[in-house]
Backbone as ProteinMPNN parsed JSONL, in Angstrom:
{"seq_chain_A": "XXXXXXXXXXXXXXXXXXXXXXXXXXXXXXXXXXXXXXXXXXXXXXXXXXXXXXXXXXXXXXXXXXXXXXXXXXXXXXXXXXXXXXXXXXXXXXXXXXXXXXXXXXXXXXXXXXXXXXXXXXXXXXXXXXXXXXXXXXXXXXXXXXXXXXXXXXX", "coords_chain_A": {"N_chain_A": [[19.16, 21.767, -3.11], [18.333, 23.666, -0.21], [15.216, 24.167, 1.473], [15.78, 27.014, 2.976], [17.415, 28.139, 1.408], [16.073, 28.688, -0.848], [14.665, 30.31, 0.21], [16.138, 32.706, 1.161], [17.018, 33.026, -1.8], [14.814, 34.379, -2.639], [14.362, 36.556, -0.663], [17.11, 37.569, -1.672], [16.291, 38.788, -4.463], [14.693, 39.973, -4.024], [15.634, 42.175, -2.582], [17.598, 43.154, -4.385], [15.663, 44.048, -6.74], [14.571, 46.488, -4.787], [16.805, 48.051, -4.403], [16.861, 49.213, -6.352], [15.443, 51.513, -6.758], [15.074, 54.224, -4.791], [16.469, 54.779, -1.478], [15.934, 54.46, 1.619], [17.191, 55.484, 4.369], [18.202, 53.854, 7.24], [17.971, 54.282, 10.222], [15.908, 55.431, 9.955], [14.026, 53.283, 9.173], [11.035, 51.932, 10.313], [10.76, 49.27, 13.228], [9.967, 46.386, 12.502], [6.882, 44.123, 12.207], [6.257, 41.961, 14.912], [6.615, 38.021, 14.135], [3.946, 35.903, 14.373], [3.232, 33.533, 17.074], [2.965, 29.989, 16.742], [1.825, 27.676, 16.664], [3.884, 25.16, 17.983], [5.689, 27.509, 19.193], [6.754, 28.081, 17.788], [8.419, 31.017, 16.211], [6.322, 31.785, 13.142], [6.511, 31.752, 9.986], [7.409, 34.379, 8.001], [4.736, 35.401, 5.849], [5.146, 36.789, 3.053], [7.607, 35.429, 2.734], [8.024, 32.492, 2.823], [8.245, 29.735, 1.727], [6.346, 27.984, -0.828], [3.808, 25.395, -0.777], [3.888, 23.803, -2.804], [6.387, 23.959, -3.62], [7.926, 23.407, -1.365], [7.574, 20.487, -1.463], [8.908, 20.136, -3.983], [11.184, 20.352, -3.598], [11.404, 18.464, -1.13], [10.963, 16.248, -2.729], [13.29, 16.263, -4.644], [15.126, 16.197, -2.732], [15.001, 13.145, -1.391], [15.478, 11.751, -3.868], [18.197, 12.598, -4.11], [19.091, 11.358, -1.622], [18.307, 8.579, -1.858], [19.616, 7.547, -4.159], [22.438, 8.297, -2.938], [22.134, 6.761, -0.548], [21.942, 4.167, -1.684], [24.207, 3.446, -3.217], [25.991, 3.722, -1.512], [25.682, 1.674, -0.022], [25.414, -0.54, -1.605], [27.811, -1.873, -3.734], [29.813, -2.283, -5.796], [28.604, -4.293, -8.362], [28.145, -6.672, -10.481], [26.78, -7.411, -13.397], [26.593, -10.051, -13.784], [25.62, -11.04, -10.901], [22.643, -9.68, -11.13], [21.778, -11.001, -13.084], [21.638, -13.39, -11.989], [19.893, -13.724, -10.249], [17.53, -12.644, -11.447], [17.349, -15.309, -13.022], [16.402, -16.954, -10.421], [14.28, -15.799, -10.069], [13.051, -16.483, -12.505], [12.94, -19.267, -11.66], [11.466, -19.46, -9.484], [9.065, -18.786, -10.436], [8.443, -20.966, -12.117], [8.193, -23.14, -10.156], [6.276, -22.691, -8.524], [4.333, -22.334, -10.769], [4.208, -25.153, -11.486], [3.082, -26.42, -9.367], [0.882, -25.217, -8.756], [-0.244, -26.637, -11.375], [0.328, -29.313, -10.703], [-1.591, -29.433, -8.979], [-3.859, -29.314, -9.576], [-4.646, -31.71, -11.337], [-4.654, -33.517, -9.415], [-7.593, -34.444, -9.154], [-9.423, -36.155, -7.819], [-9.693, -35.671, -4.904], [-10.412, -32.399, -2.81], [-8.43, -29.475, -2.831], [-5.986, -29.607, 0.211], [-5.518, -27.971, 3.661], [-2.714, -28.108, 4.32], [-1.382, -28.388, 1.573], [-2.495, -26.363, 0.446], [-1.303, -23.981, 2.088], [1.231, -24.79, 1.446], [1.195, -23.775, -1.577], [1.245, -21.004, -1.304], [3.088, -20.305, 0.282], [5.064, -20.786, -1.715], [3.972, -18.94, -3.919], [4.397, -16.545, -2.191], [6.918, -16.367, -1.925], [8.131, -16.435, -4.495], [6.342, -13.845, -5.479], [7.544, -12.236, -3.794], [10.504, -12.079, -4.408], [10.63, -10.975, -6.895], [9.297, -8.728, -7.0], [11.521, -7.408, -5.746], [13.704, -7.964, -7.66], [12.488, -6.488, -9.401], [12.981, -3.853, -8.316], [15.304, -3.787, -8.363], [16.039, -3.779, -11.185], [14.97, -1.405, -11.701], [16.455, 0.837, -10.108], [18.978, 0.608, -11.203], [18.264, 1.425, -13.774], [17.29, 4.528, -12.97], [19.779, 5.222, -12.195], [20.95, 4.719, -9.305], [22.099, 2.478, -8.906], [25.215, 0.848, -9.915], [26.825, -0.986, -12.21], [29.267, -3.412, -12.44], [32.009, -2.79, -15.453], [30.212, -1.586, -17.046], [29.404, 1.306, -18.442], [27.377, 3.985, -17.316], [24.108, 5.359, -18.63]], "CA_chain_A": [[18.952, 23.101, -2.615], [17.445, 23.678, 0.735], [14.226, 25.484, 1.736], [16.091, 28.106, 2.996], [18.871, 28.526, 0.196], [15.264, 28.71, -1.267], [14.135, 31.388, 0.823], [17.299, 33.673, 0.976], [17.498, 33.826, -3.041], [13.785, 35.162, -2.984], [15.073, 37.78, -0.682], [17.943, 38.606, -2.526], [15.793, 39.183, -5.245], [13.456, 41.484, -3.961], [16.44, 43.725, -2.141], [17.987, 43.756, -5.986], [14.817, 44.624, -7.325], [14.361, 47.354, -3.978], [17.978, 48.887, -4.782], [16.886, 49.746, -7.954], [14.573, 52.572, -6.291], [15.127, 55.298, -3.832], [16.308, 53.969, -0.45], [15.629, 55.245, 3.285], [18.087, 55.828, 5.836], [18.378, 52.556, 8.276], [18.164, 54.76, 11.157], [14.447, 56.125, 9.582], [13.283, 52.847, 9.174], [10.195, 51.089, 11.649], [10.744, 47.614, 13.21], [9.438, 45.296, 11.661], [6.039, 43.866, 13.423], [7.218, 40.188, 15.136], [5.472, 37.667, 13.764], [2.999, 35.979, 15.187], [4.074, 32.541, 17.54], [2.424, 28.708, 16.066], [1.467, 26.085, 18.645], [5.0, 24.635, 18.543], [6.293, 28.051, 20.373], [8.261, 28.796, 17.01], [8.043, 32.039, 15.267], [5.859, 31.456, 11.827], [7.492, 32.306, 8.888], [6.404, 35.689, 7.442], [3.741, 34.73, 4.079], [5.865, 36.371, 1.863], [8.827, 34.904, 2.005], [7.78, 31.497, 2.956], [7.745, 28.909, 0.77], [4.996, 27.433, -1.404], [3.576, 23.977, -0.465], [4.441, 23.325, -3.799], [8.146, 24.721, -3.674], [8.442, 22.454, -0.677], [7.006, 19.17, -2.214], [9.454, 19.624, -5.309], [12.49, 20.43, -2.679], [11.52, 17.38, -0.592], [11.373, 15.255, -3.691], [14.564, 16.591, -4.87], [16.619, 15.863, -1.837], [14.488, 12.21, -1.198], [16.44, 11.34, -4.8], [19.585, 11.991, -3.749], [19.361, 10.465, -0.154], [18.537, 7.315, -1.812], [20.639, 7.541, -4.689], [23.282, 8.249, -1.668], [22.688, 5.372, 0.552], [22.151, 2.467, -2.295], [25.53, 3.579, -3.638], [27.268, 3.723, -0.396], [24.892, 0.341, 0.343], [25.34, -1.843, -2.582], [28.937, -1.615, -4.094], [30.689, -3.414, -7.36], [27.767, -5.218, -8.712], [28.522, -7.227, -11.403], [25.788, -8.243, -13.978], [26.15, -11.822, -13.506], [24.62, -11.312, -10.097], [21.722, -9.453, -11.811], [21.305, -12.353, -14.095], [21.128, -14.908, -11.024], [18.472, -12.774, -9.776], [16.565, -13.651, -12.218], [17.394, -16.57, -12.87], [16.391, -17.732, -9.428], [13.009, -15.26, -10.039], [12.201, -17.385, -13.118], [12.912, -20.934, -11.426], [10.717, -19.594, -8.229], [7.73, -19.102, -11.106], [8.294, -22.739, -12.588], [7.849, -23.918, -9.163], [4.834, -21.93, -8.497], [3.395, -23.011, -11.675], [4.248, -26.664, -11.474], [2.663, -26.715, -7.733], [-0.463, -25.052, -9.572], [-1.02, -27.865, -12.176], [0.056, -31.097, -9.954], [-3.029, -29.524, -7.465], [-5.146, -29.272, -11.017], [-4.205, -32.59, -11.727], [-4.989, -34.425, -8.943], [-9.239, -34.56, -9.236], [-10.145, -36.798, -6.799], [-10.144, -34.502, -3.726], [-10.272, -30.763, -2.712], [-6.81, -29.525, -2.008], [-6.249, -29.398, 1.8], [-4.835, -26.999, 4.18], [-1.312, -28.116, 3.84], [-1.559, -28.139, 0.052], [-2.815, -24.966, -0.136], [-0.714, -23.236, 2.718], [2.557, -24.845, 0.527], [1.083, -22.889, -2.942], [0.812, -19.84, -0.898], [4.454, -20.341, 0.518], [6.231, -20.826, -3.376], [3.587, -18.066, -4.637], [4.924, -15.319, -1.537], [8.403, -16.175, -2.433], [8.111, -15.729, -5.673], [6.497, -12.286, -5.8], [8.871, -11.144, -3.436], [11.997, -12.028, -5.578], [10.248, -10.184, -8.556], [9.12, -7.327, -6.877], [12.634, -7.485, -5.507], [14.279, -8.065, -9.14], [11.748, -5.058, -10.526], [13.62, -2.529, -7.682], [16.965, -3.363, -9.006], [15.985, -2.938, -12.351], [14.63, 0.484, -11.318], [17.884, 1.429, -9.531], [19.958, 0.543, -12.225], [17.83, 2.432, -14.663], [17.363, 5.484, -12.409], [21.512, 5.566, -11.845], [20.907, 4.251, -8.297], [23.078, 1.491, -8.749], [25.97, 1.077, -10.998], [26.893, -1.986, -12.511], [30.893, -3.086, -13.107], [32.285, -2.844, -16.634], [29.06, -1.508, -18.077], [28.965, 2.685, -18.869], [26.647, 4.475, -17.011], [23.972, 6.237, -19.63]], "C_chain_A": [[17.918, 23.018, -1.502], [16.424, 24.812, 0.821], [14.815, 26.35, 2.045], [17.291, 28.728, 2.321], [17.068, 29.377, -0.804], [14.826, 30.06, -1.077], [14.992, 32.883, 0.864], [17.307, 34.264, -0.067], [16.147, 34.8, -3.243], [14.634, 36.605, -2.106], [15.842, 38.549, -0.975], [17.128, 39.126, -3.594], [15.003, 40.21, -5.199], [14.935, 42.226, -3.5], [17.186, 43.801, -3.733], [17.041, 44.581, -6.475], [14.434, 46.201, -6.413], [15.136, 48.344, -4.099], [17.972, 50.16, -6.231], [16.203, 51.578, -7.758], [15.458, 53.702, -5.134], [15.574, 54.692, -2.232], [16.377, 54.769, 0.739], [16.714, 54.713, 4.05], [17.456, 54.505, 6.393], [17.674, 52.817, 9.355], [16.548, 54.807, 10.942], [13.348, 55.086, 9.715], [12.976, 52.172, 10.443], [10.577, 49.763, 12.043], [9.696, 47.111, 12.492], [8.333, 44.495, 12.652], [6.969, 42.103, 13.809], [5.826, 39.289, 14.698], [5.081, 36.792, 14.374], [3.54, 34.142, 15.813], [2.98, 31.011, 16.646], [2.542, 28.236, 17.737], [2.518, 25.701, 19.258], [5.774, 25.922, 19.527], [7.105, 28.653, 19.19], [7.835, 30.051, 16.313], [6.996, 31.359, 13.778], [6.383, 32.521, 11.066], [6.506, 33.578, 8.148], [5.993, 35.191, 5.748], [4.263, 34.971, 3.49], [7.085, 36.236, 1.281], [8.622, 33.585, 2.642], [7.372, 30.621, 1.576], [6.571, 28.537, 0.21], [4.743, 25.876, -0.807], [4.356, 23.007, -1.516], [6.373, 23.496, -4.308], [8.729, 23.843, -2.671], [8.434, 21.12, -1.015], [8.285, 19.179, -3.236], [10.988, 19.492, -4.532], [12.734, 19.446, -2.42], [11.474, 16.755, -1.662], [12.625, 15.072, -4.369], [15.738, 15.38, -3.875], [15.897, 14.209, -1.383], [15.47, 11.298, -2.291], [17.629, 10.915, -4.356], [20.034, 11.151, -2.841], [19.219, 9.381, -0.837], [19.475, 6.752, -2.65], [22.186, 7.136, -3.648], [23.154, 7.34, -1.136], [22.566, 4.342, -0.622], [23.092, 2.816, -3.127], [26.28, 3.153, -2.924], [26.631, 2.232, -0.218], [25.418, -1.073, -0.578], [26.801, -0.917, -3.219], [29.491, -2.431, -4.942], [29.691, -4.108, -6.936], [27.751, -5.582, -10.047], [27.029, -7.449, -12.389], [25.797, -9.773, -13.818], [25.437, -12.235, -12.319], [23.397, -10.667, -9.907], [21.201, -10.615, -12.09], [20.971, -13.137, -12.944], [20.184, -14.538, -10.131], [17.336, -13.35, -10.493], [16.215, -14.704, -12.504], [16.577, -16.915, -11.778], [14.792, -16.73, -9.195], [12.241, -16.264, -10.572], [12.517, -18.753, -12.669], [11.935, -20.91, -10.189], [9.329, -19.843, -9.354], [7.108, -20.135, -11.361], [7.738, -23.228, -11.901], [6.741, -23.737, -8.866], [4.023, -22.415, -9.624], [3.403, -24.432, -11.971], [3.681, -26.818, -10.464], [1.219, -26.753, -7.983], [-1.457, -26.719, -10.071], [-0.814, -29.135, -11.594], [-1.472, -30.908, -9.113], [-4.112, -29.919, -8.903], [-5.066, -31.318, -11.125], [-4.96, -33.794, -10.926], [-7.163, -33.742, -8.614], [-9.992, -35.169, -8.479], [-10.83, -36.125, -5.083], [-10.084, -33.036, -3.996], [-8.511, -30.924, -2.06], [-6.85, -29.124, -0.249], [-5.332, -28.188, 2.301], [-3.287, -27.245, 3.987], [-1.023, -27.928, 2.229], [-1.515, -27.027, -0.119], [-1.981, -23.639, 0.636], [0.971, -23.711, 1.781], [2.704, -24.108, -0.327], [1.19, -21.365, -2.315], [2.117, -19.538, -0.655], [4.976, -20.134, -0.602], [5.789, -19.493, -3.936], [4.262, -16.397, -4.14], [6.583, -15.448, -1.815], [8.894, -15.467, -3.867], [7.951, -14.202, -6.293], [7.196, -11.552, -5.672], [10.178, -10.767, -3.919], [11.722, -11.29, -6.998], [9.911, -9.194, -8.411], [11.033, -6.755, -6.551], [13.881, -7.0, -6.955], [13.704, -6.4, -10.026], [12.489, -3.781, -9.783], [14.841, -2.619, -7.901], [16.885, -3.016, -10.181], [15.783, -1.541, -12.428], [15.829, 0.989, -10.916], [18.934, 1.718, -10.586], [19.651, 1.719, -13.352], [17.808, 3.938, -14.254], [19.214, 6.149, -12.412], [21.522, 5.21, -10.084], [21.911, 3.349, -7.728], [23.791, 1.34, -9.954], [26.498, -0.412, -11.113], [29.044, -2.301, -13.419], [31.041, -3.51, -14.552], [31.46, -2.531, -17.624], [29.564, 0.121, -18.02], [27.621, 3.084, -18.434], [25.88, 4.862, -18.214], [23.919, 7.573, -19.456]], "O_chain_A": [[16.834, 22.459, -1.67], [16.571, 25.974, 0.442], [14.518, 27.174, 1.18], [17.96, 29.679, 2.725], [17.108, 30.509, -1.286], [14.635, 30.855, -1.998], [14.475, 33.972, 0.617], [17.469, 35.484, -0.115], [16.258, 35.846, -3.882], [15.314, 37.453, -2.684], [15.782, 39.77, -0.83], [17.354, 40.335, -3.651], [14.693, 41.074, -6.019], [15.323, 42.993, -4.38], [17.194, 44.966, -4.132], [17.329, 45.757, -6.694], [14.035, 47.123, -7.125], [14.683, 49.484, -3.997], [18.543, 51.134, -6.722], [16.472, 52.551, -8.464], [16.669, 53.564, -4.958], [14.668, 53.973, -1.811], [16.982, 55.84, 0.683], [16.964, 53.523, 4.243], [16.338, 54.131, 6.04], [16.818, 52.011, 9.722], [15.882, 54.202, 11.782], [12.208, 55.342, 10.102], [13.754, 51.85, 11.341], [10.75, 48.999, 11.094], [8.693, 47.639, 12.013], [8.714, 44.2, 13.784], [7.839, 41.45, 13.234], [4.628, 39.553, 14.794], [5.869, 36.558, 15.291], [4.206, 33.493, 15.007], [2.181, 31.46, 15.824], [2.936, 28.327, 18.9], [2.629, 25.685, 20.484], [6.405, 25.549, 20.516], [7.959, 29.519, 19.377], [6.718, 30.001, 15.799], [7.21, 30.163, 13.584], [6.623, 33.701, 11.322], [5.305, 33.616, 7.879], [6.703, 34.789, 4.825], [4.561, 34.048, 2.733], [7.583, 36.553, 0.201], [9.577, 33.581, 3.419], [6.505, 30.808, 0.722], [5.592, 28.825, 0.899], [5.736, 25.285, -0.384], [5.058, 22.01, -1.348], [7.132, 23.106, -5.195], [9.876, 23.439, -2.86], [9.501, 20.543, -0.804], [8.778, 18.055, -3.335], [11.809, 18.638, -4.864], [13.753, 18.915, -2.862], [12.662, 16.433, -1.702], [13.049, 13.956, -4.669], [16.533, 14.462, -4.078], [16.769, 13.876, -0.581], [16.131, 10.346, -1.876], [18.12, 9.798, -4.19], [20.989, 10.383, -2.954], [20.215, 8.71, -0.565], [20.138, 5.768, -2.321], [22.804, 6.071, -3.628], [24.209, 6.71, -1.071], [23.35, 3.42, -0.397], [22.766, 2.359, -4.223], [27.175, 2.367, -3.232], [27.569, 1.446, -0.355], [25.69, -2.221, -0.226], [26.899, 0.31, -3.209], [29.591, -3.58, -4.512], [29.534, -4.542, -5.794], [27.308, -4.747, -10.836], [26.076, -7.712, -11.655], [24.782, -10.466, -13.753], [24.781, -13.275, -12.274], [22.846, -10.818, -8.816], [20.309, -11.183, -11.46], [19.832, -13.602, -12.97], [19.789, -15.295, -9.244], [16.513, -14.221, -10.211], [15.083, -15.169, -12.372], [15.577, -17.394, -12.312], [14.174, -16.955, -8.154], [11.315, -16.873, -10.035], [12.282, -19.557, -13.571], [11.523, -21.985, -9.753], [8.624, -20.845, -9.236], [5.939, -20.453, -11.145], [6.759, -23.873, -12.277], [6.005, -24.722, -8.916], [2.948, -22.94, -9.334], [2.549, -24.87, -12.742], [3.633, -28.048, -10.446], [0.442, -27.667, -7.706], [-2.395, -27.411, -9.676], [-1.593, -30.054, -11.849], [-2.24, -31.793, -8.736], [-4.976, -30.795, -8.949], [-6.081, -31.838, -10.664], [-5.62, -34.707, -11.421], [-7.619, -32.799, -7.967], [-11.178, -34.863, -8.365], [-11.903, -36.152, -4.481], [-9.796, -32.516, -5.074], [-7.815, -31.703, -1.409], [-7.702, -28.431, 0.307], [-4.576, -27.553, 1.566], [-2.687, -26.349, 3.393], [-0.216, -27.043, 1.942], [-0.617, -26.505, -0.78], [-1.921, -22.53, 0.104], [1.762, -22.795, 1.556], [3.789, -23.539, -0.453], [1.208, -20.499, -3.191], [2.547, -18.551, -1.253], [5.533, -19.036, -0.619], [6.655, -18.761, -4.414], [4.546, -15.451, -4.875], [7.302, -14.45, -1.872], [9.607, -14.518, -4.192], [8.676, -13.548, -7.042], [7.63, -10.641, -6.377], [10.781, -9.694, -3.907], [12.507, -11.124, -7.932], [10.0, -8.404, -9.352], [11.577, -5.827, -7.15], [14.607, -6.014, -7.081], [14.236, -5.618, -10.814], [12.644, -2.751, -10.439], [15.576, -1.654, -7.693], [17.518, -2.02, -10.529], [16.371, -0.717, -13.128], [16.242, 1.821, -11.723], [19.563, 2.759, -10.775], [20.41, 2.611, -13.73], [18.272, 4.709, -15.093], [19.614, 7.297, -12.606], [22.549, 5.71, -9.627], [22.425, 3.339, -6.61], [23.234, 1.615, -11.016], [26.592, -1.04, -10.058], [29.692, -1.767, -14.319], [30.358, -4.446, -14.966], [31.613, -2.896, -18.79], [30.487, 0.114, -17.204], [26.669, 2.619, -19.062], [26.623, 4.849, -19.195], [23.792, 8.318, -20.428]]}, "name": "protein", "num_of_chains": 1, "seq": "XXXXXXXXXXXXXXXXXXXXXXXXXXXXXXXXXXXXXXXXXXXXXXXXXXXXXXXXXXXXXXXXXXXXXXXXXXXXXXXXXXXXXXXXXXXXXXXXXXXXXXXXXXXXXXXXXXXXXXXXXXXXXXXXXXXXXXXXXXXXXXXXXXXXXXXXXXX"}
């Protein structure tokens, strides 16, 4: 629902609630003052039928849903769980590596680790997160209904 589907039903609501009363000739009634211009040049919306900050915030969060819902549907298409699983998979074999890179540096005692050493652990460690932060936004998708998975039942 858009801000101004938003804005319309308030006014229907008040002219329902206005009908209910006594009503004046068309002809009788005053213009209406104009309201007053904003920096951009555009009319500003009269206070009380303008939205709330908060009426807009829940709108824009609303329609933010569906847009993404909407594009990682249309985006990502028949996704099987088995290429879930090799997601992971290939999350937890980046960790291994990352933690085997760890304890060979532990290991060796004789020196400090050097710049190549330590720019390699940094390399396996940024891969890694990224495939798991990666792995944690499909799980989210999936769970959200974002992404749909073949032969499984939506919940």
């Amino acid at each position: 629902m858009s801000l101004a589907i938003l804005t319309r039903a308030d006014r229907r609501a008040r002219a329902e609630a206005a009908a209910d009363g006594p009503r004046e000739p068309v002809f009788a009634r005053s213009a209406a003052p104009k309201p007053a211009d904003t920096k951009s040049g555009l009319p500003a919306p009269a206070v009380e039928t303008a939205p709330t900050v908060r009426q807009f915030l829940s709108q824009l969060g609303a329609q933010e849903r569906k847009l993404a819902r909407k594009e990682a549907l249309n985006a990502v298409i028949d996704v099987a769980p088995g290429e879930v699983e090799k997601l992971a998979r290939l999350v937890a074999r980046l960790r291994g590596r990352y933690l085997a890179k760890l304890i060979d540096l532990g290991n060796n005692t004789e020196t400090l680790p050097g710049e190549l050493e330590i720019a390699e652990i940094r390399r396996v460690r940024e891969r890694f997160e990224e495939l798991e932060l990666g792995l944690a936004s499909v799980k989210s998708a999936l769970a959200e209904g974002d992404l749909t998975l073949r032969g499984l039942r939506p919940e």
